């Protein structure tokens, strides 16, 4: 497998992030996936401007994303949870309607990598990424394994480069 190297042109870029966990049951103390995302961001040197747990209610999710997009210094929002197909999984539906541009490769590669780990159950993931009002938005499943995969192999390696491209 090819080595994953960050783009050399993006090493000096500061990326300010928001971390949002979509869950009806998690608390800040039990939110292992939200904590994991924050740890990856902090280890990469990316400040976290906002952290929140929001109920899996489409209106609450869309209103929160709209509010976050109004923060000028914010560059990226990373959501976790609510990406499956159960009746309470509404994150994808709420976020996808607000994306002006999607990054189809993110979901495709995420599901391919997930397939290598969990097999055909990967088809139930509705991980998505794109741009909303000039901000990067990522939405990944809420399991810690899925968060680790997305952060390690996709988001952290490309985050600064994508922000740089958006700001051109």
PDB file of C-alpha atoms in Angstrom:
ATOM      1  CA  UNK A   1       0.000   0.000   0.000  1.00  0.00           C
ATOM      2  CA  UNK A   2       1.206   3.491  -0.794  1.00  0.00           C
ATOM      3  CA  UNK A   3       2.461   5.688   2.000  1.00  0.00           C
ATOM      4  CA  UNK A   4       0.059   8.443   3.000  1.00  0.00           C
ATOM      5  CA  UNK A   5       1.820  11.778   3.125  1.00  0.00           C
ATOM      6  CA  UNK A   6       0.230  15.137   3.763  1.00  0.00           C
ATOM      7  CA  UNK A   7       0.472  17.626   0.964  1.00  0.00           C
ATOM      8  CA  UNK A   8       3.691  19.621   1.321  1.00  0.00           C
ATOM      9  CA  UNK A   9       1.847  22.850   0.556  1.00  0.00           C
ATOM     10  CA  UNK A  10      -0.451  22.512   3.554  1.00  0.00           C
ATOM     11  CA  UNK A  11       1.902  22.178   6.506  1.00  0.00           C
ATOM     12  CA  UNK A  12       1.602  25.784   7.662  1.00  0.00           C
ATOM     13  CA  UNK A  13      -2.180  26.062   7.516  1.00  0.00           C
ATOM     14  CA  UNK A  14      -4.178  26.407  10.716  1.00  0.00           C
ATOM     15  CA  UNK A  15      -7.449  24.520  10.624  1.00  0.00           C
ATOM     16  CA  UNK A  16     -10.054  25.369  13.249  1.00  0.00           C
ATOM     17  CA  UNK A  17     -12.538  22.588  13.851  1.00  0.00           C
ATOM     18  CA  UNK A  18     -15.887  21.748  15.408  1.00  0.00           C
ATOM     19  CA  UNK A  19     -16.690  18.261  16.690  1.00  0.00           C
ATOM     20  CA  UNK A  20     -20.319  17.217  16.881  1.00  0.00           C
ATOM     21  CA  UNK A  21     -21.626  13.913  18.179  1.00  0.00           C
ATOM     22  CA  UNK A  22     -25.143  13.021  17.107  1.00  0.00           C
ATOM     23  CA  UNK A  23     -26.701  10.815  19.766  1.00  0.00           C
ATOM     24  CA  UNK A  24     -29.819  10.467  21.845  1.00  0.00           C
ATOM     25  CA  UNK A  25     -27.943   8.790  24.696  1.00  0.00           C
ATOM     26  CA  UNK A  26     -24.300   9.918  24.908  1.00  0.00           C
ATOM     27  CA  UNK A  27     -22.971  12.435  27.383  1.00  0.00           C
ATOM     28  CA  UNK A  28     -19.601  14.216  27.311  1.00  0.00           C
ATOM     29  CA  UNK A  29     -18.332  11.535  29.710  1.00  0.00           C
ATOM     30  CA  UNK A  30     -19.538   8.593  27.590  1.00  0.00           C
ATOM     31  CA  UNK A  31     -18.821  10.102  24.172  1.00  0.00           C
ATOM     32  CA  UNK A  32     -15.777   7.993  23.294  1.00  0.00           C
ATOM     33  CA  UNK A  33     -16.009   8.746  19.576  1.00  0.00           C
ATOM     34  CA  UNK A  34     -16.245  12.510  20.082  1.00  0.00           C
ATOM     35  CA  UNK A  35     -13.281  12.317  22.455  1.00  0.00           C
ATOM     36  CA  UNK A  36     -11.343  10.291  19.882  1.00  0.00           C
ATOM     37  CA  UNK A  37     -11.970  12.849  17.135  1.00  0.00           C
ATOM     38  CA  UNK A  38     -10.798  15.618  19.462  1.00  0.00           C
ATOM     39  CA  UNK A  39      -7.669  13.638  20.342  1.00  0.00           C
ATOM     40  CA  UNK A  40      -6.779  13.126  16.666  1.00  0.00           C
ATOM     41  CA  UNK A  41      -7.306  16.814  15.921  1.00  0.00           C
ATOM     42  CA  UNK A  42      -5.280  17.960  18.918  1.00  0.00           C
ATOM     43  CA  UNK A  43      -2.448  15.545  18.072  1.00  0.00           C
ATOM     44  CA  UNK A  44      -2.358  17.024  14.573  1.00  0.00           C
ATOM     45  CA  UNK A  45      -2.263  20.565  15.992  1.00  0.00           C
ATOM     46  CA  UNK A  46      -5.785  21.561  14.919  1.00  0.00           C
ATOM     47  CA  UNK A  47      -7.661  23.753  17.425  1.00  0.00           C
ATOM     48  CA  UNK A  48     -11.185  22.714  18.414  1.00  0.00           C
ATOM     49  CA  UNK A  49     -13.414  25.768  18.560  1.00  0.00           C
ATOM     50  CA  UNK A  50     -16.637  23.938  19.342  1.00  0.00           C
ATOM     51  CA  UNK A  51     -17.720  20.577  20.752  1.00  0.00           C
ATOM     52  CA  UNK A  52     -21.323  19.532  21.212  1.00  0.00           C
ATOM     53  CA  UNK A  53     -23.610  16.542  21.494  1.00  0.00           C
ATOM     54  CA  UNK A  54     -26.865  17.003  19.603  1.00  0.00           C
ATOM     55  CA  UNK A  55     -29.946  14.787  19.518  1.00  0.00           C
ATOM     56  CA  UNK A  56     -30.562  12.794  16.357  1.00  0.00           C
ATOM     57  CA  UNK A  57     -33.241  15.210  15.176  1.00  0.00           C
ATOM     58  CA  UNK A  58     -32.858  16.558  11.626  1.00  0.00           C
ATOM     59  CA  UNK A  59     -33.937  20.090  12.523  1.00  0.00           C
ATOM     60  CA  UNK A  60     -31.472  20.305  15.422  1.00  0.00           C
ATOM     61  CA  UNK A  61     -28.649  18.971  13.236  1.00  0.00           C
ATOM     62  CA  UNK A  62     -29.310  21.357  10.339  1.00  0.00           C
ATOM     63  CA  UNK A  63     -29.738  24.372  12.633  1.00  0.00           C
ATOM     64  CA  UNK A  64     -26.473  23.553  14.400  1.00  0.00           C
ATOM     65  CA  UNK A  65     -24.588  23.211  11.114  1.00  0.00           C
ATOM     66  CA  UNK A  66     -26.033  26.503   9.853  1.00  0.00           C
ATOM     67  CA  UNK A  67     -24.955  28.202  13.099  1.00  0.00           C
ATOM     68  CA  UNK A  68     -21.453  26.735  12.944  1.00  0.00           C
ATOM     69  CA  UNK A  69     -21.066  27.888   9.352  1.00  0.00           C
ATOM     70  CA  UNK A  70     -21.534  31.478  10.559  1.00  0.00           C
ATOM     71  CA  UNK A  71     -18.321  31.324  12.632  1.00  0.00           C
ATOM     72  CA  UNK A  72     -15.769  33.054  10.375  1.00  0.00           C
ATOM     73  CA  UNK A  73     -12.674  31.408  11.858  1.00  0.00           C
ATOM     74  CA  UNK A  74     -14.130  27.885  11.699  1.00  0.00           C
ATOM     75  CA  UNK A  75     -12.841  25.736   8.822  1.00  0.00           C
ATOM     76  CA  UNK A  76     -14.226  22.237   9.360  1.00  0.00           C
ATOM     77  CA  UNK A  77     -17.058  20.419  11.119  1.00  0.00           C
ATOM     78  CA  UNK A  78     -16.723  16.743  11.933  1.00  0.00           C
ATOM     79  CA  UNK A  79     -19.940  14.951  12.829  1.00  0.00           C
ATOM     80  CA  UNK A  80     -20.129  11.413  14.148  1.00  0.00           C
ATOM     81  CA  UNK A  81     -23.187   9.252  14.636  1.00  0.00           C
ATOM     82  CA  UNK A  82     -26.535   8.872  12.940  1.00  0.00           C
ATOM     83  CA  UNK A  83     -25.210   7.691   9.555  1.00  0.00           C
ATOM     84  CA  UNK A  84     -26.877   4.273   9.411  1.00  0.00           C
ATOM     85  CA  UNK A  85     -30.317   3.332   8.148  1.00  0.00           C
ATOM     86  CA  UNK A  86     -32.326   2.937  11.337  1.00  0.00           C
ATOM     87  CA  UNK A  87     -35.303   5.299  11.725  1.00  0.00           C
ATOM     88  CA  UNK A  88     -33.330   7.425  14.243  1.00  0.00           C
ATOM     89  CA  UNK A  89     -30.288   7.782  11.926  1.00  0.00           C
ATOM     90  CA  UNK A  90     -30.907  11.181  10.337  1.00  0.00           C
ATOM     91  CA  UNK A  91     -27.497  12.848  10.232  1.00  0.00           C
ATOM     92  CA  UNK A  92     -26.870  12.070   6.566  1.00  0.00           C
ATOM     93  CA  UNK A  93     -30.314  13.312   5.543  1.00  0.00           C
ATOM     94  CA  UNK A  94     -29.936  16.538   7.525  1.00  0.00           C
ATOM     95  CA  UNK A  95     -26.397  17.359   6.396  1.00  0.00           C
ATOM     96  CA  UNK A  96     -26.636  16.275   2.768  1.00  0.00           C
ATOM     97  CA  UNK A  97     -29.377  18.822   2.056  1.00  0.00           C
ATOM     98  CA  UNK A  98     -27.056  21.667   3.119  1.00  0.00           C
ATOM     99  CA  UNK A  99     -23.964  20.639   1.148  1.00  0.00           C
ATOM    100  CA  UNK A 100     -23.261  22.852  -1.854  1.00  0.00           C
ATOM    101  CA  UNK A 101     -20.552  20.479  -3.059  1.00  0.00           C
ATOM    102  CA  UNK A 102     -20.029  16.880  -2.082  1.00  0.00           C
ATOM    103  CA  UNK A 103     -16.816  14.898  -1.940  1.00  0.00           C
ATOM    104  CA  UNK A 104     -18.123  11.544  -3.197  1.00  0.00           C
ATOM    105  CA  UNK A 105     -14.669  10.014  -2.887  1.00  0.00           C
ATOM    106  CA  UNK A 106     -14.774  10.391   0.879  1.00  0.00           C
ATOM    107  CA  UNK A 107     -17.792   8.123   1.325  1.00  0.00           C
ATOM    108  CA  UNK A 108     -16.616   5.737  -1.372  1.00  0.00           C
ATOM    109  CA  UNK A 109     -13.148   5.314   0.109  1.00  0.00           C
ATOM    110  CA  UNK A 110     -14.498   5.171   3.656  1.00  0.00           C
ATOM    111  CA  UNK A 111     -16.841   2.317   2.724  1.00  0.00           C
ATOM    112  CA  UNK A 112     -14.047   0.523   0.848  1.00  0.00           C
ATOM    113  CA  UNK A 113     -11.754   0.741   3.873  1.00  0.00           C
ATOM    114  CA  UNK A 114     -14.633  -0.279   6.156  1.00  0.00           C
ATOM    115  CA  UNK A 115     -15.356  -3.280   3.965  1.00  0.00           C
ATOM    116  CA  UNK A 116     -11.816  -4.502   4.565  1.00  0.00           C
ATOM    117  CA  UNK A 117     -12.518  -4.358   8.322  1.00  0.00           C
ATOM    118  CA  UNK A 118     -16.191  -5.299   8.723  1.00  0.00           C
ATOM    119  CA  UNK A 119     -17.175  -6.894   5.437  1.00  0.00           C
ATOM    120  CA  UNK A 120     -20.470  -6.335   3.696  1.00  0.00           C
ATOM    121  CA  UNK A 121     -21.967  -4.429   6.650  1.00  0.00           C
ATOM    122  CA  UNK A 122     -20.082  -1.427   5.255  1.00  0.00           C
ATOM    123  CA  UNK A 123     -22.909  -0.906   2.747  1.00  0.00           C
ATOM    124  CA  UNK A 124     -25.106   0.455   5.555  1.00  0.00           C
ATOM    125  CA  UNK A 125     -22.763   3.399   6.171  1.00  0.00           C
ATOM    126  CA  UNK A 126     -23.859   6.746   4.829  1.00  0.00           C
ATOM    127  CA  UNK A 127     -20.601   8.556   5.572  1.00  0.00           C
ATOM    128  CA  UNK A 128     -20.486  11.792   3.598  1.00  0.00           C
ATOM    129  CA  UNK A 129     -18.314  14.868   3.186  1.00  0.00           C
ATOM    130  CA  UNK A 130     -18.634  18.150   1.385  1.00  0.00           C
ATOM    131  CA  UNK A 131     -18.715  21.913   1.598  1.00  0.00           C
ATOM    132  CA  UNK A 132     -21.328  24.052   3.316  1.00  0.00           C
ATOM    133  CA  UNK A 133     -20.944  27.834   3.186  1.00  0.00           C
ATOM    134  CA  UNK A 134     -17.196  27.554   2.672  1.00  0.00           C
ATOM    135  CA  UNK A 135     -16.699  25.073   5.525  1.00  0.00           C
ATOM    136  CA  UNK A 136     -15.628  21.458   5.184  1.00  0.00           C
ATOM    137  CA  UNK A 137     -18.152  19.036   6.632  1.00  0.00           C
ATOM    138  CA  UNK A 138     -17.463  15.391   7.408  1.00  0.00           C
ATOM    139  CA  UNK A 139     -20.013  12.941   8.750  1.00  0.00           C
ATOM    140  CA  UNK A 140     -18.898   9.504   9.888  1.00  0.00           C
ATOM    141  CA  UNK A 141     -20.473   6.637  11.827  1.00  0.00           C
ATOM    142  CA  UNK A 142     -20.414   6.897  15.606  1.00  0.00           C
ATOM    143  CA  UNK A 143     -18.449   3.739  16.372  1.00  0.00           C
ATOM    144  CA  UNK A 144     -14.948   4.331  17.688  1.00  0.00           C
ATOM    145  CA  UNK A 145     -13.491   1.988  15.050  1.00  0.00           C
ATOM    146  CA  UNK A 146     -15.175   3.949  12.250  1.00  0.00           C
ATOM    147  CA  UNK A 147     -13.998   7.254  13.729  1.00  0.00           C
ATOM    148  CA  UNK A 148     -10.430   5.968  14.036  1.00  0.00           C
ATOM    149  CA  UNK A 149     -10.454   4.756  10.430  1.00  0.00           C
ATOM    150  CA  UNK A 150     -11.863   8.032   9.079  1.00  0.00           C
ATOM    151  CA  UNK A 151      -9.587  10.276  11.109  1.00  0.00           C
ATOM    152  CA  UNK A 152      -6.378   8.287  10.605  1.00  0.00           C
ATOM    153  CA  UNK A 153      -6.711   7.384   6.966  1.00  0.00           C
ATOM    154  CA  UNK A 154      -8.807  10.139   5.415  1.00  0.00           C
ATOM    155  CA  UNK A 155      -9.533  13.284   7.408  1.00  0.00           C
ATOM    156  CA  UNK A 156      -6.224  14.084   9.130  1.00  0.00           C
ATOM    157  CA  UNK A 157      -4.093  13.410   6.016  1.00  0.00           C
ATOM    158  CA  UNK A 158      -6.249  15.687   3.818  1.00  0.00           C
ATOM    159  CA  UNK A 159      -7.746  18.295   6.155  1.00  0.00           C
ATOM    160  CA  UNK A 160      -5.199  21.097   5.724  1.00  0.00           C
ATOM    161  CA  UNK A 161      -4.961  20.573   1.970  1.00  0.00           C
ATOM    162  CA  UNK A 162      -8.744  20.690   1.534  1.00  0.00           C
ATOM    163  CA  UNK A 163      -8.985  23.875   3.609  1.00  0.00           C
ATOM    164  CA  UNK A 164      -6.225  25.426   1.528  1.00  0.00           C
ATOM    165  CA  UNK A 165      -8.061  24.557  -1.696  1.00  0.00           C
ATOM    166  CA  UNK A 166     -11.308  26.011  -0.316  1.00  0.00           C
ATOM    167  CA  UNK A 167      -9.552  29.257   0.606  1.00  0.00           C
ATOM    168  CA  UNK A 168      -7.983  29.852  -2.810  1.00  0.00           C
TER     169      UNK A 168
END
